[in-house]
Amino acid sequence: GNSQLGATIVDALDTLYIMGLHDEFREGQEWIDKNLDFSVNSEVSVFEVNIRFIGGLLAAYYLSGQEVFKIKAVQLAGKLLPAFNTPTGIPWAMVNLKSGVGRNWGWASAGSSILAEFGTLHMEFVHLSYLTGDPVYYNKVMHIRKLLQKMDRPNGLYPNYLNPRTGRWGQHHTSVGGLGDSFYEYLLKAWLMSDKMDTEARKMYDDAIEAIEKHLIRKSNGGLTFIGEWKNGHLERKMGHLTCFAGGMFALGADGSRDDKAGHYLQLGAEIAHTCHESYDRTTLKLGPEAFKFDGGVEAVAVRQNEKYYILRPEVIETYWYMWRFTHDPKYRQWGWEATQAIDKYCRVSGGFSGVKDVYSSSPTYDDVQQSFFLAETLKYLYLLFSNDDLLPLDNWVFNTEAHPLPVLH
Ligand code: DMJ
């Protein structure tokens, strides 16, 4: 949005808390108490506000017990509710926080909402209903789920686009990276967060992953397992940095998988982690590109200039951390340390950290942006990778897609 909403402060709060930086945490809390105000005439992304602000505030509340975070999260959620006023109940991508008017991105297929956006509200909204006793949030996300369950899926795959007016799919594109990613993640995490009671979510996850494995996951000539993008019946042999989170997801979902294929999914997670590590290792800066190909002799390397950037994204480190938790193979700490050193060497600037425009260039230029997920996710996952397993054990905590830990609801 165009307002000063303090995304970095909110997104970083729980990282500060987990790292024991309590003075900085208190400063953040004070700022939020005095300045965080959602009655602004600003159009925001429902998804981004949910995962970064509501997720960040809820995690800060659960970790610290400070009421102000809960109050602000609930106020903000109220401002997002008008986005659900569509003919189908599938929310608009954007909403004006003051007027409540919603709309979709101009670039999305046939006026559609995006799967990874309307499908990444479940964890936070279930917690909002739990904390307030008001079922309105729960009902909104369960309505989305029911609607999705009723729809036909081409080849068993969920397309990235769904029109909120007609309830019909847009283009038949499927991705485990951008536009699709966290929808699959939240199916699995809805089950985990419910203490494994929400078996409907687990079934949807298992069905989706089976179709993805069949149609999107391949091995390159050089033996690298990759997840491609499905475009109208054709597989594009390209994988995004965003897709690399799936290694961790497969490992997290291994336990409880259908037909007891736990070993298979842990192995798949390890293969994705390896491929994503290769995408880092094959660059000059040892930082991964935004997207990389497996085509015509090219393996795990970006081809187009506009896919060579690294914007401090967390997904590869996230997967290293999950793989570390489940296997304790020291290579994951080694790979995490390589990434840490590269970030410190090439992304550190006087005012913080910056994205770089070309990971294959020995003299990189900066994009001059420190994304809020750098503090929320990248540094948190690195910190956890080098911490003991009893810091936020996965039996008790489920991380939202922005790495904000929410407790399992027993
Ligand atoms: C984050 O905001 C979240 O992880 C989201 O699910 C995907 N993109 C960014 C980080 O790359």
Short mmCIF file of C-alpha atoms in Angstrom, two decimals, residues 13-247:
data_model
loop_
_atom_site.label_atom_id
_atom_site.label_comp_id
_atom_site.label_asym_id
_atom_site.label_seq_id
_atom_site.Cartn_x
_atom_site.Cartn_y
_atom_site.Cartn_z
CA LEU A 13 8.71 -8.78 15.99
CA ASP A 14 8.72 -12.52 16.64
CA THR A 15 12.23 -12.88 15.20
CA LEU A 16 13.42 -10.34 17.78
CA TYR A 17 11.60 -12.20 20.51
CA ILE A 18 12.98 -15.60 19.52
CA MET A 19 16.50 -14.20 19.33
CA GLY A 20 16.15 -12.73 22.82
CA LEU A 21 16.41 -9.13 21.55
CA HIS A 22 13.90 -7.93 24.11
CA ASP A 23 14.76 -4.23 24.11
CA GLU A 24 14.24 -4.04 20.37
CA PHE A 25 11.04 -6.07 20.74
CA ARG A 26 9.72 -3.55 23.30
CA GLU A 27 10.55 -0.67 20.96
CA GLY A 28 8.57 -2.40 18.22
CA GLN A 29 5.68 -2.96 20.61
CA GLU A 30 5.68 0.71 21.58
CA TRP A 31 5.64 1.79 17.94
CA ILE A 32 2.74 -0.53 17.23
CA ASP A 33 0.81 0.63 20.25
CA LYS A 34 1.20 4.31 19.34
CA ASN A 35 1.34 4.35 15.56
CA LEU A 36 -0.11 1.29 13.89
CA ASP A 37 -3.41 2.52 12.55
CA PHE A 38 -5.45 0.75 9.89
CA SER A 39 -8.06 3.43 9.22
CA VAL A 40 -6.10 4.76 6.29
CA ASN A 41 -7.24 5.36 2.76
CA SER A 42 -4.94 2.74 1.33
CA GLU A 43 -5.43 -0.19 -0.99
CA VAL A 44 -3.59 -3.27 0.29
CA SER A 45 -3.12 -6.91 -0.69
CA VAL A 46 -5.38 -9.09 1.45
CA PHE A 47 -2.85 -11.94 1.27
CA GLU A 48 0.23 -9.89 2.16
CA VAL A 49 -1.53 -8.11 5.01
CA ASN A 50 -2.75 -11.44 6.33
CA ILE A 51 0.56 -13.33 6.24
CA ARG A 52 2.82 -10.46 7.33
CA PHE A 53 0.66 -8.32 9.64
CA ILE A 54 -1.99 -10.63 11.06
CA GLY A 55 0.45 -13.56 11.17
CA GLY A 56 3.16 -11.36 12.69
CA LEU A 57 0.86 -9.85 15.31
CA LEU A 58 -0.64 -13.21 16.28
CA ALA A 59 2.79 -14.81 16.69
CA ALA A 60 3.97 -11.83 18.75
CA TYR A 61 0.87 -12.24 20.92
CA TYR A 62 1.33 -15.97 21.46
CA LEU A 63 5.03 -15.59 22.26
CA SER A 64 4.83 -12.56 24.53
CA GLY A 65 1.25 -12.63 25.84
CA GLN A 66 0.95 -8.87 25.21
CA GLU A 67 -2.72 -8.03 24.54
CA VAL A 68 -1.95 -5.12 22.22
CA PHE A 69 -0.91 -7.53 19.47
CA LYS A 70 -4.15 -9.49 19.68
CA ILE A 71 -6.22 -6.32 19.66
CA LYS A 72 -4.42 -4.95 16.59
CA ALA A 73 -4.68 -8.29 14.75
CA VAL A 74 -8.44 -8.43 15.30
CA GLN A 75 -8.90 -4.76 14.27
CA LEU A 76 -6.99 -5.39 11.09
CA ALA A 77 -8.85 -8.61 10.28
CA GLY A 78 -12.10 -6.64 10.51
CA LYS A 79 -10.77 -4.33 7.80
CA LEU A 80 -10.10 -7.28 5.50
CA LEU A 81 -13.58 -8.82 5.79
CA PRO A 82 -15.21 -6.60 3.10
CA ALA A 83 -12.88 -8.29 0.57
CA PHE A 84 -15.04 -11.42 0.91
CA ASN A 85 -18.15 -9.63 -0.35
CA THR A 86 -18.06 -11.20 -3.81
CA PRO A 87 -20.73 -13.30 -5.56
CA THR A 88 -18.88 -16.51 -4.59
CA GLY A 89 -17.22 -15.57 -1.31
CA ILE A 90 -13.79 -15.98 -2.92
CA PRO A 91 -12.11 -12.73 -1.78
CA TRP A 92 -10.72 -9.98 -3.94
CA ALA A 93 -6.93 -9.71 -4.06
CA MET A 94 -6.98 -6.11 -2.84
CA VAL A 95 -9.12 -4.08 -0.52
CA ASN A 96 -9.18 -0.43 0.44
CA LEU A 97 -8.78 -0.36 4.23
CA LYS A 98 -11.03 2.70 4.56
CA SER A 99 -13.79 2.20 2.01
CA GLY A 100 -13.77 -1.62 1.98
CA VAL A 101 -13.91 -1.61 -1.82
CA GLY A 102 -12.18 -4.62 -3.31
CA ARG A 103 -10.77 -5.51 -6.72
CA ASN A 104 -8.41 -7.90 -8.43
CA TRP A 105 -5.01 -7.48 -10.04
CA GLY A 106 -5.25 -6.25 -13.64
CA TRP A 107 -2.75 -8.85 -14.80
CA ALA A 108 -4.59 -11.92 -13.43
CA SER A 109 -6.27 -14.19 -15.97
CA ALA A 110 -9.88 -13.12 -16.74
CA GLY A 111 -10.40 -11.04 -13.59
CA SER A 112 -9.42 -13.96 -11.39
CA SER A 113 -8.35 -14.15 -7.76
CA ILE A 114 -5.11 -16.04 -7.13
CA LEU A 115 -5.01 -19.52 -5.56
CA ALA A 116 -1.99 -18.75 -3.36
CA GLU A 117 -3.71 -15.59 -2.13
CA PHE A 118 -7.25 -16.68 -1.24
CA GLY A 119 -5.85 -20.09 -0.25
CA THR A 120 -3.43 -18.67 2.31
CA LEU A 121 -5.77 -17.28 4.93
CA HIS A 122 -6.76 -20.42 6.78
CA MET A 123 -4.23 -20.59 9.62
CA GLU A 124 -4.58 -16.98 10.68
CA PHE A 125 -8.38 -16.91 10.35
CA VAL A 126 -8.83 -20.09 12.40
CA HIS A 127 -6.69 -18.51 15.13
CA LEU A 128 -8.72 -15.30 14.98
CA SER A 129 -11.94 -17.23 15.61
CA TYR A 130 -10.24 -19.22 18.36
CA LEU A 131 -9.02 -16.08 20.12
CA THR A 132 -12.19 -14.01 19.75
CA GLY A 133 -14.85 -16.71 19.93
CA ASP A 134 -16.35 -15.15 16.80
CA PRO A 135 -16.88 -17.76 14.05
CA VAL A 136 -16.94 -15.18 11.24
CA TYR A 137 -13.28 -15.72 10.30
CA TYR A 138 -13.50 -19.51 10.43
CA ASN A 139 -16.63 -19.47 8.29
CA LYS A 140 -14.97 -17.36 5.60
CA VAL A 141 -12.07 -19.76 5.08
CA MET A 142 -14.17 -22.91 5.38
CA HIS A 143 -16.48 -21.51 2.72
CA ILE A 144 -13.47 -21.18 0.38
CA ARG A 145 -12.46 -24.75 1.10
CA LYS A 146 -15.94 -26.15 0.45
CA LEU A 147 -16.16 -24.30 -2.82
CA LEU A 148 -12.78 -25.66 -3.96
CA GLN A 149 -13.75 -29.18 -2.98
CA LYS A 150 -16.77 -29.06 -5.27
CA MET A 151 -14.83 -28.01 -8.36
CA ASP A 152 -13.43 -30.21 -11.09
CA ARG A 153 -9.67 -30.16 -11.28
CA PRO A 154 -8.01 -30.64 -14.66
CA ASN A 155 -5.72 -33.68 -14.27
CA GLY A 156 -6.30 -33.45 -10.54
CA LEU A 157 -4.39 -30.13 -10.49
CA TYR A 158 -5.58 -26.84 -9.00
CA PRO A 159 -5.27 -23.97 -11.50
CA ASN A 160 -3.71 -20.76 -10.15
CA TYR A 161 -6.67 -18.58 -11.17
CA LEU A 162 -10.29 -18.57 -10.01
CA ASN A 163 -12.86 -15.96 -10.97
CA PRO A 164 -14.66 -14.67 -7.83
CA ARG A 165 -17.72 -13.54 -9.82
CA THR A 166 -18.39 -16.74 -11.78
CA GLY A 167 -16.67 -19.32 -9.59
CA ARG A 168 -14.87 -20.68 -12.68
CA TRP A 169 -11.19 -21.39 -13.15
CA GLY A 170 -9.18 -18.97 -15.29
CA GLN A 171 -6.17 -20.18 -17.30
CA HIS A 172 -5.16 -23.75 -16.58
CA HIS A 173 -1.76 -22.92 -15.13
CA THR A 174 -0.56 -24.79 -12.05
CA SER A 175 2.44 -23.86 -9.95
CA VAL A 176 4.05 -24.94 -6.70
CA GLY A 177 5.91 -21.61 -6.91
CA GLY A 178 4.45 -18.12 -7.32
CA LEU A 179 0.61 -17.98 -7.53
CA GLY A 180 0.13 -21.50 -6.12
CA ASP A 181 2.74 -22.26 -3.45
CA SER A 182 1.28 -21.48 -0.03
CA PHE A 183 -2.16 -22.86 -0.89
CA TYR A 184 -0.66 -26.38 -0.72
CA GLU A 185 1.38 -25.42 2.33
CA TYR A 186 -1.76 -24.29 4.19
CA LEU A 187 -3.66 -27.52 3.46
CA LEU A 188 -0.90 -29.45 5.22
CA LYS A 189 -0.54 -26.90 8.00
CA ALA A 190 -4.32 -26.72 8.63
CA TRP A 191 -4.10 -30.43 9.46
CA LEU A 192 -1.01 -30.01 11.64
CA MET A 193 -2.42 -26.95 13.39
CA SER A 194 -5.62 -28.84 14.26
CA ASP A 195 -3.53 -31.46 16.07
CA LYS A 196 -4.15 -33.69 13.04
CA MET A 197 -7.94 -33.60 13.51
CA ASP A 198 -8.70 -31.74 10.28
CA THR A 199 -8.39 -34.84 8.09
CA GLU A 200 -10.31 -33.13 5.29
CA ALA A 201 -7.37 -30.77 4.83
CA ARG A 202 -4.90 -33.64 4.92
CA LYS A 203 -6.84 -35.46 2.21
CA MET A 204 -6.90 -32.36 0.00
CA TYR A 205 -3.14 -32.03 0.52
CA ASP A 206 -2.46 -35.69 -0.31
CA ASP A 207 -4.63 -35.56 -3.46
CA ALA A 208 -2.98 -32.33 -4.64
CA ILE A 209 0.55 -33.60 -4.00
CA GLU A 210 -0.12 -36.87 -5.84
CA ALA A 211 -1.24 -34.95 -8.94
CA ILE A 212 1.73 -32.60 -8.65
CA GLU A 213 4.16 -35.49 -8.44
CA LYS A 214 2.59 -37.11 -11.47
CA HIS A 215 2.49 -34.06 -13.71
CA LEU A 216 5.02 -31.50 -12.45
CA ILE A 217 7.96 -33.30 -10.82
CA ARG A 218 10.70 -34.61 -13.08
CA LYS A 219 14.38 -35.53 -13.02
CA SER A 220 16.80 -33.64 -15.24
CA ASN A 221 19.38 -35.38 -17.45
CA GLY A 222 21.96 -34.57 -14.82
CA GLY A 223 19.86 -36.25 -12.14
CA LEU A 224 18.39 -33.18 -10.43
CA THR A 225 14.79 -33.48 -9.24
CA PHE A 226 12.83 -30.36 -10.12
CA ILE A 227 9.24 -29.08 -9.96
CA GLY A 228 8.15 -27.48 -13.22
CA GLU A 229 5.23 -25.24 -14.10
CA TRP A 230 2.13 -26.62 -15.80
CA LYS A 231 0.75 -24.40 -18.57
CA ASN A 232 -2.35 -25.65 -20.41
CA GLY A 233 -1.24 -29.27 -20.63
CA HIS A 234 2.45 -28.45 -21.21
CA LEU A 235 5.23 -28.73 -18.64
CA GLU A 236 7.61 -25.78 -18.54
CA ARG A 237 10.95 -27.10 -17.23
CA LYS A 238 11.55 -24.09 -15.03
CA MET A 239 11.59 -23.85 -11.24
CA GLY A 240 11.30 -20.69 -9.15
CA HIS A 241 13.19 -19.82 -5.99
CA LEU A 242 9.72 -19.65 -4.41
CA THR A 243 9.16 -23.33 -5.32
CA CYS A 244 12.15 -24.35 -3.20
CA PHE A 245 9.99 -24.11 -0.05
CA ALA A 246 8.38 -27.39 -1.21
CA GLY A 247 11.38 -29.45 -0.03
#
